[in-house]
Coordinates of C-alpha atoms in Angstrom, one line a residue:
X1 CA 48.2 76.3 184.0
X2 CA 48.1 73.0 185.4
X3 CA 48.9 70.4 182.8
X4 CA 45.1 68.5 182.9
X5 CA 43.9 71.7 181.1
X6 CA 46.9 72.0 179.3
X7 CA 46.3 68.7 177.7
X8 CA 42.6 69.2 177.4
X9 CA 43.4 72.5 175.5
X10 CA 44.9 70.6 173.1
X11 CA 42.4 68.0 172.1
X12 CA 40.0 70.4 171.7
X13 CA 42.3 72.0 168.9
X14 CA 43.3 68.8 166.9
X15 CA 39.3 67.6 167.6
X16 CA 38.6 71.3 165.7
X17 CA 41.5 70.9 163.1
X18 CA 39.6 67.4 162.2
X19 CA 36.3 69.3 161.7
X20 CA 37.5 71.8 159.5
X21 CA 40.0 70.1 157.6
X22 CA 38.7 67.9 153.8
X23 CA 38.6 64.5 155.0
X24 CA 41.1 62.2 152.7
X25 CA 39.8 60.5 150.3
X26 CA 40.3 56.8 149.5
X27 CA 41.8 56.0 145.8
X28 CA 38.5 54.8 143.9
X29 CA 38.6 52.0 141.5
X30 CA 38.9 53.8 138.1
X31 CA 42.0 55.7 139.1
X32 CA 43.6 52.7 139.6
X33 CA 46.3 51.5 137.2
X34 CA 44.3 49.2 134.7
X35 CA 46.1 46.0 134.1
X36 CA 46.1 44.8 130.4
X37 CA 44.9 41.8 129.5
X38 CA 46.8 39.7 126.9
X39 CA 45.4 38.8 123.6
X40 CA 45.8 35.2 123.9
X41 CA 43.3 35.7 126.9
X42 CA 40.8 38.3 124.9
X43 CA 40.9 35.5 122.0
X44 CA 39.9 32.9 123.9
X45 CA 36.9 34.4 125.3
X46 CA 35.6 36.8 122.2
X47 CA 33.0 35.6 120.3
X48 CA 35.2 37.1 117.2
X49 CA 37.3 39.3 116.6
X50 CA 38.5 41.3 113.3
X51 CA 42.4 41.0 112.8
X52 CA 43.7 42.7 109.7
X53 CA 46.2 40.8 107.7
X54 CA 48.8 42.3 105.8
X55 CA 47.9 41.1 102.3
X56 CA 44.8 39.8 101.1
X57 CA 45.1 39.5 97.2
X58 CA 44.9 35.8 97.5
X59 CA 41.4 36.1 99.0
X60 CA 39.1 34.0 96.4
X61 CA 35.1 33.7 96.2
X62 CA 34.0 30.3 98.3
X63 CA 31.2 29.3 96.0
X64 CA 32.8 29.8 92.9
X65 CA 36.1 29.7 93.7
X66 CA 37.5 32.8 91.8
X67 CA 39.6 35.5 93.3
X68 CA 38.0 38.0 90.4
X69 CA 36.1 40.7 90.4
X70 CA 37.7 41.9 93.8
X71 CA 35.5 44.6 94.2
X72 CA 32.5 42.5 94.8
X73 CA 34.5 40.3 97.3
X74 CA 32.8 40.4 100.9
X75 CA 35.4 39.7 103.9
X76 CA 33.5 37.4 106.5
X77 CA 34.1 39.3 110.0
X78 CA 34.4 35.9 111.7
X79 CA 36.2 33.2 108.9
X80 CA 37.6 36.3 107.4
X81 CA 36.7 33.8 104.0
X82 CA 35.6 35.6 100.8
X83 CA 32.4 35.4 99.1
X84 CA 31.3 37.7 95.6
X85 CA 28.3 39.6 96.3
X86 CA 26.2 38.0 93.0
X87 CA 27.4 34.1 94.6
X88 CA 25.4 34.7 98.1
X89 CA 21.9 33.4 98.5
X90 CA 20.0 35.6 98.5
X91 CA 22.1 38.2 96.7
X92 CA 23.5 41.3 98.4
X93 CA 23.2 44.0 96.2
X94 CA 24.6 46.6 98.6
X95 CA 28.0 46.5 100.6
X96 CA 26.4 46.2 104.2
X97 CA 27.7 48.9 106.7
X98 CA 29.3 47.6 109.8
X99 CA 30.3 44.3 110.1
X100 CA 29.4 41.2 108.1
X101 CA 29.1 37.4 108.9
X102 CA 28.8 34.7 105.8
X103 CA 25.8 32.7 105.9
X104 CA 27.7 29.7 107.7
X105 CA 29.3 32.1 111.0
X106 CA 25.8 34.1 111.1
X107 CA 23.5 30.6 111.8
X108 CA 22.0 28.8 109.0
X109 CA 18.5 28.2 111.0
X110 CA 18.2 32.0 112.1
X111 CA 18.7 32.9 108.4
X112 CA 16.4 29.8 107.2
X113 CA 13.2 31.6 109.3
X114 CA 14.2 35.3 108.2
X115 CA 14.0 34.8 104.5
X116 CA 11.0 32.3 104.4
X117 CA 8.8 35.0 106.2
X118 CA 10.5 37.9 103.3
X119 CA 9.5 35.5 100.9
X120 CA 5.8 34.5 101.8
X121 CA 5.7 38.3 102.0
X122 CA 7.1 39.2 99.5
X123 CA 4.9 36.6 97.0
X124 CA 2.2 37.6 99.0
X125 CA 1.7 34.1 99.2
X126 CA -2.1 32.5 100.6
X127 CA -3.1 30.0 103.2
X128 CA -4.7 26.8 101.0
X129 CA -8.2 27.4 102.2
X130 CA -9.7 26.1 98.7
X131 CA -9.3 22.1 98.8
X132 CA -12.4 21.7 97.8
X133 CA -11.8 23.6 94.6
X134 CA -8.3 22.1 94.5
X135 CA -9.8 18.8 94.4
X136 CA -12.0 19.6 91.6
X137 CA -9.1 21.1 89.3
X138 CA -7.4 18.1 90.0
X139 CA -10.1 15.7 88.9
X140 CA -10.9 18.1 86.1
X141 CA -7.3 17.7 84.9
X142 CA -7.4 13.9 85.4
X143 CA -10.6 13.5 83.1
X144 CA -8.7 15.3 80.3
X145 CA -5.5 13.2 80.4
X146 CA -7.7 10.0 80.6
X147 CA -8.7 11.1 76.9
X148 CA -7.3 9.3 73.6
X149 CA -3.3 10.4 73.1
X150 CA -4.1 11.0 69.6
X151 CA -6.5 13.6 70.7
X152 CA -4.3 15.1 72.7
X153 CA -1.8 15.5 70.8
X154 CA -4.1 16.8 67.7
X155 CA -5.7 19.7 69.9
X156 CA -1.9 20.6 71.9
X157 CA -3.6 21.1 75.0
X158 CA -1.4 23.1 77.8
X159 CA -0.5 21.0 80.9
X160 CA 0.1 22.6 84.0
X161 CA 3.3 22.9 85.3
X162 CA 4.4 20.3 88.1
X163 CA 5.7 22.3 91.4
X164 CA 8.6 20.5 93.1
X165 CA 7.4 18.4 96.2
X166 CA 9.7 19.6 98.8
X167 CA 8.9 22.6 100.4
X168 CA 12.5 24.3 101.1
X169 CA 13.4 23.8 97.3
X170 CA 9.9 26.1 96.5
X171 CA 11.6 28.6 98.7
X172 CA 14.8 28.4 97.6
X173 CA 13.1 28.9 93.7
X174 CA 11.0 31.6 94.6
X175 CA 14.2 33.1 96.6
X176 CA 16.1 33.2 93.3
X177 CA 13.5 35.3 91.6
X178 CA 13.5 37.2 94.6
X179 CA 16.7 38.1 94.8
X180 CA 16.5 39.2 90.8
X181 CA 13.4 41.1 91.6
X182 CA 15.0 43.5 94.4
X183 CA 18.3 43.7 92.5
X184 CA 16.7 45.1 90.2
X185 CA 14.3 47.5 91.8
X186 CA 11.0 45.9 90.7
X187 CA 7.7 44.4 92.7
X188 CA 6.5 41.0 92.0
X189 CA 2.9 41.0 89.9
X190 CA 1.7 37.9 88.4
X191 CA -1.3 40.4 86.4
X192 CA -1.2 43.1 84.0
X193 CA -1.3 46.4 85.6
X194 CA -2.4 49.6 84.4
X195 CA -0.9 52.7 85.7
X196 CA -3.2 56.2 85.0
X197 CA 0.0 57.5 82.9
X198 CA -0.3 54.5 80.9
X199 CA -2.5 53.4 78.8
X200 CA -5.9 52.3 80.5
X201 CA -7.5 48.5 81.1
X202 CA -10.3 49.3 78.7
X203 CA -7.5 50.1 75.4
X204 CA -6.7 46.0 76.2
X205 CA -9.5 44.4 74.2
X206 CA -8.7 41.4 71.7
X207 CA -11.6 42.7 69.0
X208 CA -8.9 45.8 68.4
X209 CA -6.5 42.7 67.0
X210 CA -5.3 43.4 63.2
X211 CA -7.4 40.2 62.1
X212 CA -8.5 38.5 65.0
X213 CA -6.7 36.8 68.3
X214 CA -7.4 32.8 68.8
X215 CA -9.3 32.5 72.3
X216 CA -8.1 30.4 74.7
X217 CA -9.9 27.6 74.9
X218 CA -12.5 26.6 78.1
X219 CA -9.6 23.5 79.1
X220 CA -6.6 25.9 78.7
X221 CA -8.5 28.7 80.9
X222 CA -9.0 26.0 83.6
X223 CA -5.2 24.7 83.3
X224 CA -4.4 28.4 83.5
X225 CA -6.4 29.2 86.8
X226 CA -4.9 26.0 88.0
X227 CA -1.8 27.0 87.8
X228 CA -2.3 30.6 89.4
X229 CA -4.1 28.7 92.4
X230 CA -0.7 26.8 92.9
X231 CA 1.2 29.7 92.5
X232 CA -0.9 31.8 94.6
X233 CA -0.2 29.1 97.4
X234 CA 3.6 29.0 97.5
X235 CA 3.6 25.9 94.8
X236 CA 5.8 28.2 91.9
X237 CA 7.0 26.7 89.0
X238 CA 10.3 24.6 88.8
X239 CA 12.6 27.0 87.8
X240 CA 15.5 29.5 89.4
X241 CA 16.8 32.5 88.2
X242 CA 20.7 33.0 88.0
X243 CA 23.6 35.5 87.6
X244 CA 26.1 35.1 84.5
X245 CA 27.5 38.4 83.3
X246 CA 28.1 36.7 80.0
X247 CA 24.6 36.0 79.4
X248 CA 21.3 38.0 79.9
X249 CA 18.3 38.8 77.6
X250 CA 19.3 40.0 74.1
X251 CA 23.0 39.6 75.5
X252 CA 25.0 39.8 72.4
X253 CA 22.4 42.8 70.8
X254 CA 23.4 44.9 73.4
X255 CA 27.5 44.1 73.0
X256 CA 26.9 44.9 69.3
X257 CA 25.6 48.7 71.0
X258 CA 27.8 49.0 73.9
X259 CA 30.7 50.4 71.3
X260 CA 28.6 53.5 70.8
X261 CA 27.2 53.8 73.9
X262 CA 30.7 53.9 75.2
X263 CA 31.0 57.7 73.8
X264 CA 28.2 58.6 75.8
X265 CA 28.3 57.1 79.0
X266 CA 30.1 54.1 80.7
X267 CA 28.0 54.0 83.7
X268 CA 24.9 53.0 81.3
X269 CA 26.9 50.2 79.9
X270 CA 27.4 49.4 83.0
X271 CA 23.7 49.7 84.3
X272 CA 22.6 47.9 81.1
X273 CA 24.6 44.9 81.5
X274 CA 23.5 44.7 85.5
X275 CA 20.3 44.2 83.8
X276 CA 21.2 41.6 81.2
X277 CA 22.9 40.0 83.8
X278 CA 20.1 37.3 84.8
X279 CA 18.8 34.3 83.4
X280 CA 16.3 31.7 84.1
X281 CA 17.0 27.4 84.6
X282 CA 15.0 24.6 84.7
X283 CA 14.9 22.9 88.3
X284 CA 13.2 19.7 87.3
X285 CA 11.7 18.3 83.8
X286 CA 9.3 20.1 81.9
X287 CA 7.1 18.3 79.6
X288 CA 6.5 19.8 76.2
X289 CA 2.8 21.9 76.1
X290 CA 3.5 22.7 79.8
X291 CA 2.8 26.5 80.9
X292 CA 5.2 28.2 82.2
X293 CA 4.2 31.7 83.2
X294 CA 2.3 35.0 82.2
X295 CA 4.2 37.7 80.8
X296 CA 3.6 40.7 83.2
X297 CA 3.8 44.1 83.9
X298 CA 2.7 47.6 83.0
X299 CA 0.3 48.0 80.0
X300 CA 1.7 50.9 77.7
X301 CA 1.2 52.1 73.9
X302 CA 3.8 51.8 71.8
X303 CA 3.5 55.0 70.4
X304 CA 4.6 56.0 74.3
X305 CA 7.9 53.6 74.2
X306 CA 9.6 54.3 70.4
X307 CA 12.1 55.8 72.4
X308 CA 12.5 53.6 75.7
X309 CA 15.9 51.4 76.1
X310 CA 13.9 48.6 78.2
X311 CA 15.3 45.6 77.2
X312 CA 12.0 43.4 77.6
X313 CA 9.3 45.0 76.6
X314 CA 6.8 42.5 74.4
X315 CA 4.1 43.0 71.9
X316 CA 0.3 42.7 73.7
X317 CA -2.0 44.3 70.9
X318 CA -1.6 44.9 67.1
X319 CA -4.3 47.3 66.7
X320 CA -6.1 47.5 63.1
X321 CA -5.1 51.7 64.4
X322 CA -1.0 52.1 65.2
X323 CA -1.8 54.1 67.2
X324 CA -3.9 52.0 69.5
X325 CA -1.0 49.3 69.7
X326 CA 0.0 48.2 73.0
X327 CA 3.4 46.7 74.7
X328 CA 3.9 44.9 78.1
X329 CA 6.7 46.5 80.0
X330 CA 8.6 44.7 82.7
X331 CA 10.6 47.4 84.3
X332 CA 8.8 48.3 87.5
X333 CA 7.0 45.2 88.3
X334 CA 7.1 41.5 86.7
X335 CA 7.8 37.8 87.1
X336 CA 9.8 34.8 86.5
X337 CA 9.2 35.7 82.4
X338 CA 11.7 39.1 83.1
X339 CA 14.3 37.3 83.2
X340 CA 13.9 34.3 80.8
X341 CA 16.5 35.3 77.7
X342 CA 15.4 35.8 73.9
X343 CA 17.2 34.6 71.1
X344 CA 18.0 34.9 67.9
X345 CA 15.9 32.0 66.0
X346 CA 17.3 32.9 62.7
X347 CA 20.2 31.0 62.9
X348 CA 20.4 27.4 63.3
X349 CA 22.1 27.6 66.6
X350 CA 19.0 29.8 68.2
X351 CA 16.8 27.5 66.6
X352 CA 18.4 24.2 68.5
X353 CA 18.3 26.5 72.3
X354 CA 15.0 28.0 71.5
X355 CA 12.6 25.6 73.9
X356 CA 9.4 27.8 74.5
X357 CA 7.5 30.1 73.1
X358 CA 5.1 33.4 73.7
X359 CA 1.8 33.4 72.7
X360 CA -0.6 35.8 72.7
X361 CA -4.8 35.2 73.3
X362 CA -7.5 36.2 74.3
X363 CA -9.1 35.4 77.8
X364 CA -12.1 36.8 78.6
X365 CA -11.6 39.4 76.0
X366 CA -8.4 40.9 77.1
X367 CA -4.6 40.4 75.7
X368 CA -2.6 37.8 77.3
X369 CA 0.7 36.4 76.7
X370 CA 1.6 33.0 77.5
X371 CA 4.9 31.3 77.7
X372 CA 4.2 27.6 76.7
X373 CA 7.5 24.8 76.5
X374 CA 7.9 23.9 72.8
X375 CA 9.6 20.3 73.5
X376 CA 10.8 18.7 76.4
X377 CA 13.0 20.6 78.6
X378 CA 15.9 18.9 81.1
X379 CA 16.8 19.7 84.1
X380 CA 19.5 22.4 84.3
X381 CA 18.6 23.7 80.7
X382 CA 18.0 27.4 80.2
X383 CA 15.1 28.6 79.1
X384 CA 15.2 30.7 75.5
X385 CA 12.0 31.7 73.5
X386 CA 12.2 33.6 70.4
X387 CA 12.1 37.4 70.2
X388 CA 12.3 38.1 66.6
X389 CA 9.9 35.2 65.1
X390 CA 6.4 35.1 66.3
X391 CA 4.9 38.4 65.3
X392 CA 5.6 37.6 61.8
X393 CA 5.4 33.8 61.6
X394 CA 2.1 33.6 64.2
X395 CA 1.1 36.7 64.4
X396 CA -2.1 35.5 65.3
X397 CA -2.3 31.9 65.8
X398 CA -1.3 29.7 68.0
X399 CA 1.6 27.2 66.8
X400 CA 1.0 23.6 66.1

């Protein structure tokens, strides 16, 4: 064979060797060997990043600057800084799942805007679209305090209460109350409400009073709308609700019971005290006379609650018939006057913190109780009203 074809033979066998065989493929990208980055490097260039230190019982609370409690103490993800659950603003009531960022790491403006929308929502709060109305409140209001003091002071009008002028300190108020509210499970209602399991509107009337209910007069109805106007507009009264485990409404009642209730169950003592765990300060002076709020929430008999452990339930109707009695209970739905503490005003030292008062009347014919300031009251001071007094010293009038 000559050797041209001999050499052709062969090309067409490594040209058909080529065809048949897998072509070789080139090392891709992910089976390459990775090369690690060091952590000064990843540092530098994270956002944040979680490092775990080896001891962290000397970890202590930012705002009040306690390392108890240590169950309550949330780890900032980012400052890796320490803050108790009850010392945040707003409360957390819940450990969050995942990570967490304290308010200063997780942007003070992105959290400003979040929880002033969860608050106008949450208050339900209106556009002022009534300044001509406004207006005539005002002037009404003005008209009265151009009046003789001696008059005033004869007649103990009720004054409105003054909301404070800036803005962010209203939300930061009605934030506190907020914050109360959700930890404890209830809605906000500034009325009565009637439930179908309760007892219904029509069992409210004042002519069922045991002797008679005083009327609230046509000048304290119009400082009363007045004031739900303001409130219905974002412009709450100056006061916040705080946490102190060491005082709460009917406080030391419940320690003289928690001895017993021990036998039962320690999670109710534990429950109970969550609930007596919250109590209510001034955030500017209140003048003496000046309304505070409405006591609120679900209209009941009393016959139905002999046995209920609600810690703030107050008289609405003495009924000429027991039977017919009625209570206000604050346990699914309230206000600011939840979480304002009664005292003892039997001894001299209840009698000195006492500085408001409830008092029940009758507005267009229905039960109301009214929360009225019974002397000055600083800024700071808490707020304390007598639980065990009224019903028999003014059981049906109102105090002068």
């Amino acid at each position: 064979m000559a050797p041209a074809t001999i050499m052709a033979g062969a090309r067409r066998l490594v040209s058909s060797r080529r065809r048949t065989e897998a072509p070789r493929r080139r090392p891709s990208p992910s089976t390459l060997p990775k090369k690690l980055r060091p952590m000064s490097e990843i540092m530098a260039r994270a956002k944040y990043a979680v490092v775990e230190r080896a001891d962290y019982s000397d970890i202590i609370c930012e705002q009040c600057g306690s390392g108890e409690r240590p169950g309550e103490l949330l780890l900032c993800d980012k400052c890796d800084k320490g803050f108790h659950m009850r010392c945040l603003r707003p409360i957390v009531v819940r450990i969050p799942i995942g990570s967490w960022l304290c308010p200063k790491c997780s942007g003070h403006r992105r959290v400003r805007t979040f929880s002033q929308k969860r608050i106008i929502d949450f208050f339900k709060i209106q556009k002022s679209g009534d300044g001509k109305k406004k207006c005539n409140l005002s002037q009404d209001t003005r008209k009265r305090r151009r009046r003789p003091l001696v008059l005033l002071k004869k007649r103990r009008r009720l004054l409105p209460f003054i909301p404070s002028e800036d803005p962010n300190q209203r939300l930061k108020q009605m934030g506190t109350l907020a914050s109360a509210l959700t930890a404890m499970q209830m809605e906000f209602s500034d009325d009565l409400t009637y439930s179908s399991d309760m007892a219904p509107r029509s069992a409210n009337q004042a002519k069922f009073e045991n002797g008679g209910m005083q009327v609230l007069s046509r000048e304290d109805m119009e400082t009363l709308e007045l004031c739900r106007s303001m409130s219905r507009r974002g412009e709450c009264p100056p006061f916040i609700v705080v946490f102190d485990s060491c005082e709460g409404y009917l406080y030391h009642e419940i320690i003289c019971t928690a001895a017993v209730m021990l036998l039962n169950c320690l999670f109710s003592i534990f429950i109970l005290i969550m609930w007596c765990s919250y109590t209510v300060e001034a955030d500017a002076q209140i003048k003496d006379m000046t309304f505070i709020a409405e006591y609120t929430g679900d209209v009941d008999y009393i016959k139905n609650r002999e046995n209920d452990d609600c810690d703030s339930m107050m008289t609405l109707l003495l009924a000429t018939n027991p039977s017919e009695s009625l209570v206000i209970c604050p346990d699914k739905c309230g206000n600011i006057a939840r979480f304002i503490n009664g005292i003892n005003n039997h001894t001299p030292e209840g009698k000195k913190k006492q500085n408001c008062k409830c008092v029940r009347y009758s507005v267009n014919g229905e039960c109301r109780v009214l929360l009225v300031a019974t002397r000055d009251i600083a800024k700071g001071e808490r707020l304390y009203y007598d639980y065990n007094g009224y019903e028999h010293e003014y059981p049906t009038h109102h105090f002068v």
